[in-house]
Every structure is written in structure tokens, then in C-alpha cells.
PDB file of C-alpha atoms in Angstrom:
ATOM      1  CA  UNK E   1       9.119  21.761 -45.957  1.00  0.00           C
ATOM      2  CA  UNK E   2       6.244  19.404 -46.518  1.00  0.00           C
ATOM      3  CA  UNK E   3       4.510  19.439 -43.117  1.00  0.00           C
ATOM      4  CA  UNK E   4       2.049  16.694 -44.051  1.00  0.00           C
ATOM      5  CA  UNK E   5       4.874  14.176 -44.505  1.00  0.00           C
ATOM      6  CA  UNK E   6       5.961  14.914 -40.964  1.00  0.00           C
ATOM      7  CA  UNK E   7       2.428  14.453 -39.623  1.00  0.00           C
ATOM      8  CA  UNK E   8       2.189  18.074 -38.601  1.00  0.00           C
ATOM      9  CA  UNK E   9      -0.678  19.153 -40.770  1.00  0.00           C
ATOM     10  CA  UNK E  10      -3.622  20.946 -39.200  1.00  0.00           C
ATOM     11  CA  UNK E  11      -4.286  24.193 -37.462  1.00  0.00           C
ATOM     12  CA  UNK E  12      -1.749  25.762 -35.197  1.00  0.00           C
ATOM     13  CA  UNK E  13      -2.690  25.947 -31.536  1.00  0.00           C
ATOM     14  CA  UNK E  14      -1.517  28.329 -28.873  1.00  0.00           C
ATOM     15  CA  UNK E  15       0.871  27.263 -26.134  1.00  0.00           C
ATOM     16  CA  UNK E  16      -1.880  27.493 -23.510  1.00  0.00           C
ATOM     17  CA  UNK E  17      -4.240  25.294 -25.522  1.00  0.00           C
ATOM     18  CA  UNK E  18      -1.474  22.756 -26.183  1.00  0.00           C
ATOM     19  CA  UNK E  19      -0.610  22.640 -22.476  1.00  0.00           C
ATOM     20  CA  UNK E  20      -4.266  22.282 -21.443  1.00  0.00           C
ATOM     21  CA  UNK E  21      -4.796  19.401 -23.889  1.00  0.00           C
ATOM     22  CA  UNK E  22      -1.682  17.619 -22.619  1.00  0.00           C
ATOM     23  CA  UNK E  23      -2.556  18.220 -18.959  1.00  0.00           C
ATOM     24  CA  UNK E  24      -6.101  16.921 -19.469  1.00  0.00           C
ATOM     25  CA  UNK E  25      -4.781  13.784 -21.177  1.00  0.00           C
ATOM     26  CA  UNK E  26      -2.276  13.227 -18.357  1.00  0.00           C
ATOM     27  CA  UNK E  27      -5.032  13.741 -15.782  1.00  0.00           C
ATOM     28  CA  UNK E  28      -7.228  11.143 -17.488  1.00  0.00           C
ATOM     29  CA  UNK E  29      -4.424   8.576 -17.621  1.00  0.00           C
ATOM     30  CA  UNK E  30      -3.357   9.315 -14.062  1.00  0.00           C
ATOM     31  CA  UNK E  31      -6.874   9.112 -12.642  1.00  0.00           C
ATOM     32  CA  UNK E  32      -7.464   5.689 -14.187  1.00  0.00           C
ATOM     33  CA  UNK E  33      -4.115   4.457 -12.882  1.00  0.00           C
ATOM     34  CA  UNK E  34      -4.856   5.931  -9.453  1.00  0.00           C
ATOM     35  CA  UNK E  35      -8.251   4.222  -9.316  1.00  0.00           C
ATOM     36  CA  UNK E  36      -6.763   0.860 -10.304  1.00  0.00           C
ATOM     37  CA  UNK E  37      -3.968   1.347  -7.763  1.00  0.00           C
ATOM     38  CA  UNK E  38      -6.428   2.121  -4.974  1.00  0.00           C
ATOM     39  CA  UNK E  39      -8.535  -0.939  -5.814  1.00  0.00           C
ATOM     40  CA  UNK E  40      -5.460  -3.181  -5.817  1.00  0.00           C
ATOM     41  CA  UNK E  41      -4.301  -1.635  -2.525  1.00  0.00           C
ATOM     42  CA  UNK E  42      -7.666  -2.231  -0.849  1.00  0.00           C
ATOM     43  CA  UNK E  43      -7.722  -5.832  -2.083  1.00  0.00           C
ATOM     44  CA  UNK E  44      -4.174  -6.420  -0.843  1.00  0.00           C
ATOM     45  CA  UNK E  45      -4.954  -4.898   2.555  1.00  0.00           C
ATOM     46  CA  UNK E  46      -8.047  -7.081   2.917  1.00  0.00           C
ATOM     47  CA  UNK E  47      -5.928 -10.158   2.179  1.00  0.00           C
ATOM     48  CA  UNK E  48      -3.260  -9.031   4.632  1.00  0.00           C
ATOM     49  CA  UNK E  49      -5.866  -8.433   7.325  1.00  0.00           C
ATOM     50  CA  UNK E  50      -7.302 -11.896   6.678  1.00  0.00           C
ATOM     51  CA  UNK E  51      -3.843 -13.463   7.023  1.00  0.00           C
ATOM     52  CA  UNK E  52      -3.149 -11.624  10.272  1.00  0.00           C
ATOM     53  CA  UNK E  53      -6.532 -12.532  11.793  1.00  0.00           C
ATOM     54  CA  UNK E  54      -5.954 -16.183  10.876  1.00  0.00           C
ATOM     55  CA  UNK E  55      -2.485 -16.047  12.410  1.00  0.00           C
ATOM     56  CA  UNK E  56      -3.892 -14.424  15.540  1.00  0.00           C
ATOM     57  CA  UNK E  57      -6.505 -17.148  15.835  1.00  0.00           C
ATOM     58  CA  UNK E  58      -3.768 -19.783  15.620  1.00  0.00           C
ATOM     59  CA  UNK E  59      -1.591 -18.002  18.203  1.00  0.00           C
ATOM     60  CA  UNK E  60      -4.461 -17.085  20.499  1.00  0.00           C
ATOM     61  CA  UNK E  61      -3.409 -19.552  23.187  1.00  0.00           C
ATOM     62  CA  UNK E  62       0.207 -18.300  23.200  1.00  0.00           C
ATOM     63  CA  UNK E  63      -0.883 -14.665  23.330  1.00  0.00           C
ATOM     64  CA  UNK E  64      -3.380 -15.461  26.099  1.00  0.00           C
ATOM     65  CA  UNK E  65      -0.651 -17.110  28.166  1.00  0.00           C
ATOM     66  CA  UNK E  66       1.621 -14.101  27.691  1.00  0.00           C
ATOM     67  CA  UNK E  67      -1.110 -11.726  28.862  1.00  0.00           C
ATOM     68  CA  UNK E  68      -2.092 -14.021  31.762  1.00  0.00           C
ATOM     69  CA  UNK E  69       1.528 -14.077  32.931  1.00  0.00           C
ATOM     70  CA  UNK E  70       1.579 -10.283  33.052  1.00  0.00           C
ATOM     71  CA  UNK E  71       2.651  -9.060  29.611  1.00  0.00           C
ATOM     72  CA  UNK E  72       1.134  -5.639  29.027  1.00  0.00           C
ATOM     73  CA  UNK E  73      -1.303  -5.266  26.154  1.00  0.00           C
ATOM     74  CA  UNK E  74       0.898  -2.657  24.482  1.00  0.00           C
ATOM     75  CA  UNK E  75       3.658  -5.241  24.015  1.00  0.00           C
ATOM     76  CA  UNK E  76       1.197  -7.581  22.311  1.00  0.00           C
ATOM     77  CA  UNK E  77       0.115  -4.640  20.157  1.00  0.00           C
ATOM     78  CA  UNK E  78       3.754  -3.915  19.263  1.00  0.00           C
ATOM     79  CA  UNK E  79       4.175  -7.531  18.180  1.00  0.00           C
ATOM     80  CA  UNK E  80       1.245  -7.177  15.755  1.00  0.00           C
ATOM     81  CA  UNK E  81       2.530  -3.794  14.587  1.00  0.00           C
ATOM     82  CA  UNK E  82       6.076  -4.971  13.832  1.00  0.00           C
ATOM     83  CA  UNK E  83       4.824  -8.085  12.032  1.00  0.00           C
ATOM     84  CA  UNK E  84       2.652  -5.892   9.805  1.00  0.00           C
ATOM     85  CA  UNK E  85       5.438  -3.353   9.326  1.00  0.00           C
ATOM     86  CA  UNK E  86       7.894  -6.026   8.209  1.00  0.00           C
ATOM     87  CA  UNK E  87       5.395  -7.464   5.710  1.00  0.00           C
ATOM     88  CA  UNK E  88       4.385  -4.122   4.233  1.00  0.00           C
ATOM     89  CA  UNK E  89       7.917  -2.684   4.143  1.00  0.00           C
ATOM     90  CA  UNK E  90       9.122  -5.801   2.347  1.00  0.00           C
ATOM     91  CA  UNK E  91       6.435  -5.301  -0.273  1.00  0.00           C
ATOM     92  CA  UNK E  92       7.417  -1.622  -0.705  1.00  0.00           C
ATOM     93  CA  UNK E  93      11.062  -2.568  -1.199  1.00  0.00           C
ATOM     94  CA  UNK E  94      10.015  -5.249  -3.694  1.00  0.00           C
ATOM     95  CA  UNK E  95       8.131  -2.618  -5.683  1.00  0.00           C
ATOM     96  CA  UNK E  96      11.248  -0.437  -5.832  1.00  0.00           C
ATOM     97  CA  UNK E  97      13.358  -3.408  -6.928  1.00  0.00           C
ATOM     98  CA  UNK E  98      10.842  -4.179  -9.689  1.00  0.00           C
ATOM     99  CA  UNK E  99      10.686  -0.538 -10.844  1.00  0.00           C
ATOM    100  CA  UNK E 100      12.601  -1.140 -14.108  1.00  0.00           C
ATOM    101  CA  UNK E 101      10.131  -3.864 -15.100  1.00  0.00           C
ATOM    102  CA  UNK E 102       7.164  -1.674 -14.111  1.00  0.00           C
ATOM    103  CA  UNK E 103       8.631   1.138 -16.177  1.00  0.00           C
ATOM    104  CA  UNK E 104       8.874  -1.077 -19.278  1.00  0.00           C
ATOM    105  CA  UNK E 105       5.196  -2.015 -19.108  1.00  0.00           C
ATOM    106  CA  UNK E 106       3.825   1.430 -18.207  1.00  0.00           C
ATOM    107  CA  UNK E 107       6.151   3.713 -20.166  1.00  0.00           C
ATOM    108  CA  UNK E 108       3.672   4.148 -23.004  1.00  0.00           C
ATOM    109  CA  UNK E 109       0.690   4.907 -20.747  1.00  0.00           C
ATOM    110  CA  UNK E 110       2.021   6.632 -17.669  1.00  0.00           C
ATOM    111  CA  UNK E 111       5.050   8.750 -16.913  1.00  0.00           C
ATOM    112  CA  UNK E 112       6.157   8.128 -13.360  1.00  0.00           C
ATOM    113  CA  UNK E 113       9.181   8.791 -11.262  1.00  0.00           C
ATOM    114  CA  UNK E 114      10.315   6.686  -8.328  1.00  0.00           C
ATOM    115  CA  UNK E 115      12.242   9.391  -6.527  1.00  0.00           C
ATOM    116  CA  UNK E 116      12.813  10.375  -2.903  1.00  0.00           C
ATOM    117  CA  UNK E 117       9.317  11.858  -2.523  1.00  0.00           C
ATOM    118  CA  UNK E 118       7.689   8.673  -3.811  1.00  0.00           C
ATOM    119  CA  UNK E 119       9.847   6.557  -1.517  1.00  0.00           C
ATOM    120  CA  UNK E 120       9.055   8.753   1.506  1.00  0.00           C
ATOM    121  CA  UNK E 121       5.333   8.668   0.706  1.00  0.00           C
ATOM    122  CA  UNK E 122       5.334   4.871   0.388  1.00  0.00           C
ATOM    123  CA  UNK E 123       7.193   4.488   3.705  1.00  0.00           C
ATOM    124  CA  UNK E 124       4.701   6.770   5.481  1.00  0.00           C
ATOM    125  CA  UNK E 125       1.768   4.914   3.930  1.00  0.00           C
ATOM    126  CA  UNK E 126       3.265   1.561   4.982  1.00  0.00           C
ATOM    127  CA  UNK E 127       3.714   2.736   8.590  1.00  0.00           C
ATOM    128  CA  UNK E 128       0.178   4.148   8.792  1.00  0.00           C
ATOM    129  CA  UNK E 129      -1.272   1.030   7.164  1.00  0.00           C
ATOM    130  CA  UNK E 130       0.646  -1.224   9.557  1.00  0.00           C
ATOM    131  CA  UNK E 131      -0.598   0.794  12.498  1.00  0.00           C
ATOM    132  CA  UNK E 132      -4.231   0.652  11.364  1.00  0.00           C
ATOM    133  CA  UNK E 133      -4.218  -3.051  10.513  1.00  0.00           C
ATOM    134  CA  UNK E 134      -2.451  -4.035  13.729  1.00  0.00           C
ATOM    135  CA  UNK E 135      -4.960  -1.950  15.684  1.00  0.00           C
ATOM    136  CA  UNK E 136      -7.837  -3.829  14.022  1.00  0.00           C
ATOM    137  CA  UNK E 137      -6.263  -7.213  14.799  1.00  0.00           C
ATOM    138  CA  UNK E 138      -5.460  -6.125  18.354  1.00  0.00           C
ATOM    139  CA  UNK E 139      -9.069  -5.039  18.973  1.00  0.00           C
ATOM    140  CA  UNK E 140     -10.208  -8.515  17.983  1.00  0.00           C
ATOM    141  CA  UNK E 141      -7.657 -10.032  20.392  1.00  0.00           C
ATOM    142  CA  UNK E 142      -8.741  -7.821  23.307  1.00  0.00           C
ATOM    143  CA  UNK E 143     -12.347  -9.052  22.977  1.00  0.00           C
ATOM    144  CA  UNK E 144     -11.244 -12.625  23.657  1.00  0.00           C
ATOM    145  CA  UNK E 145     -11.417 -13.788  27.238  1.00  0.00           C
ATOM    146  CA  UNK E 146      -7.958 -14.655  28.494  1.00  0.00           C
ATOM    147  CA  UNK E 147      -9.113 -17.767  30.410  1.00  0.00           C
ATOM    148  CA  UNK E 148     -10.786 -19.170  27.307  1.00  0.00           C
ATOM    149  CA  UNK E 149      -7.693 -18.417  25.206  1.00  0.00           C
ATOM    150  CA  UNK E 150      -5.386 -20.168  27.677  1.00  0.00           C
ATOM    151  CA  UNK E 151      -7.611 -23.251  27.774  1.00  0.00           C
ATOM    152  CA  UNK E 152      -7.541 -23.333  23.993  1.00  0.00           C
ATOM    153  CA  UNK E 153     -11.308 -23.151  23.612  1.00  0.00           C
TER     154      UNK E 153
END
């Protein structure tokens, strides 16, 4: 057998060395993808927070009237939370629907698997993210004086 025709010329390496080289290469590719993913996630969350704060500013009078008429603050908080949860869960489901297209573009660079663990992790992250973002928006709403919100000032 002519090993050079097959592209297998060179020195033989041990199994441990081969595994370490492959693991290091996978770690490099994964860390770059993870960094890009985190940056995109932070940017998307900042945009989502901006949208929700703008929406809260537009609905400030309605929310102020609800609170003035006796609606507890936790119900207003739940409204923010469920709005965020619907938006983020929709985006997670969209990602899973687009998984075949994502796989085509990243097959050469990154091996990934959208399995039950990935789905569970994304659902937990979406719930925690919705909770945190709705808490931030709700804190901004609680600082507003109800009388000023009802007057529309």
C-alpha cells in the first residue's frame, strides 16, 4: 500500500496524542463559537430590554390606572414576565425549526447536537432570562409615581 497516495504519510502517533490533538482542536472551535454566541445573546437581550422598556413607557398610563384601581404589583409583574416568556420561547422554537439550515452552515466547523439536553437547557435559559428582564422592566415601572402615570405626564 502506498500510504502517501492516501495522505497518510508521516509519523505514527499514539492514541492518547491523537485524542489530545482532536480534543484541543474541538475546544478551540467550541470556545470561539461560544464567545460569538454569548456576544449575540447579550446583543439580543439588550434589544429585547429596549423594546420592553419602550412598550412599558407607552403603556405607562394603562398600567398606572390598573395599579390605582387596586391591581397588585405582582400581577403587573406577571404581565411583563409572560410577555417576555412568549417572545423568548418563540425565538427558541424558531431556532429548533431552523436547525437543519444551521447544521448545513456549521457542519464543517462545529459538531453540534440539538437533543433533549440542549432543548431543556434552552428552555431553562429562556425562563431565567424572561424572569430577569421582566424584573428589570418592573423595577423601572415601580419607580414611576402612579398619579403622574395616570395623568399621562
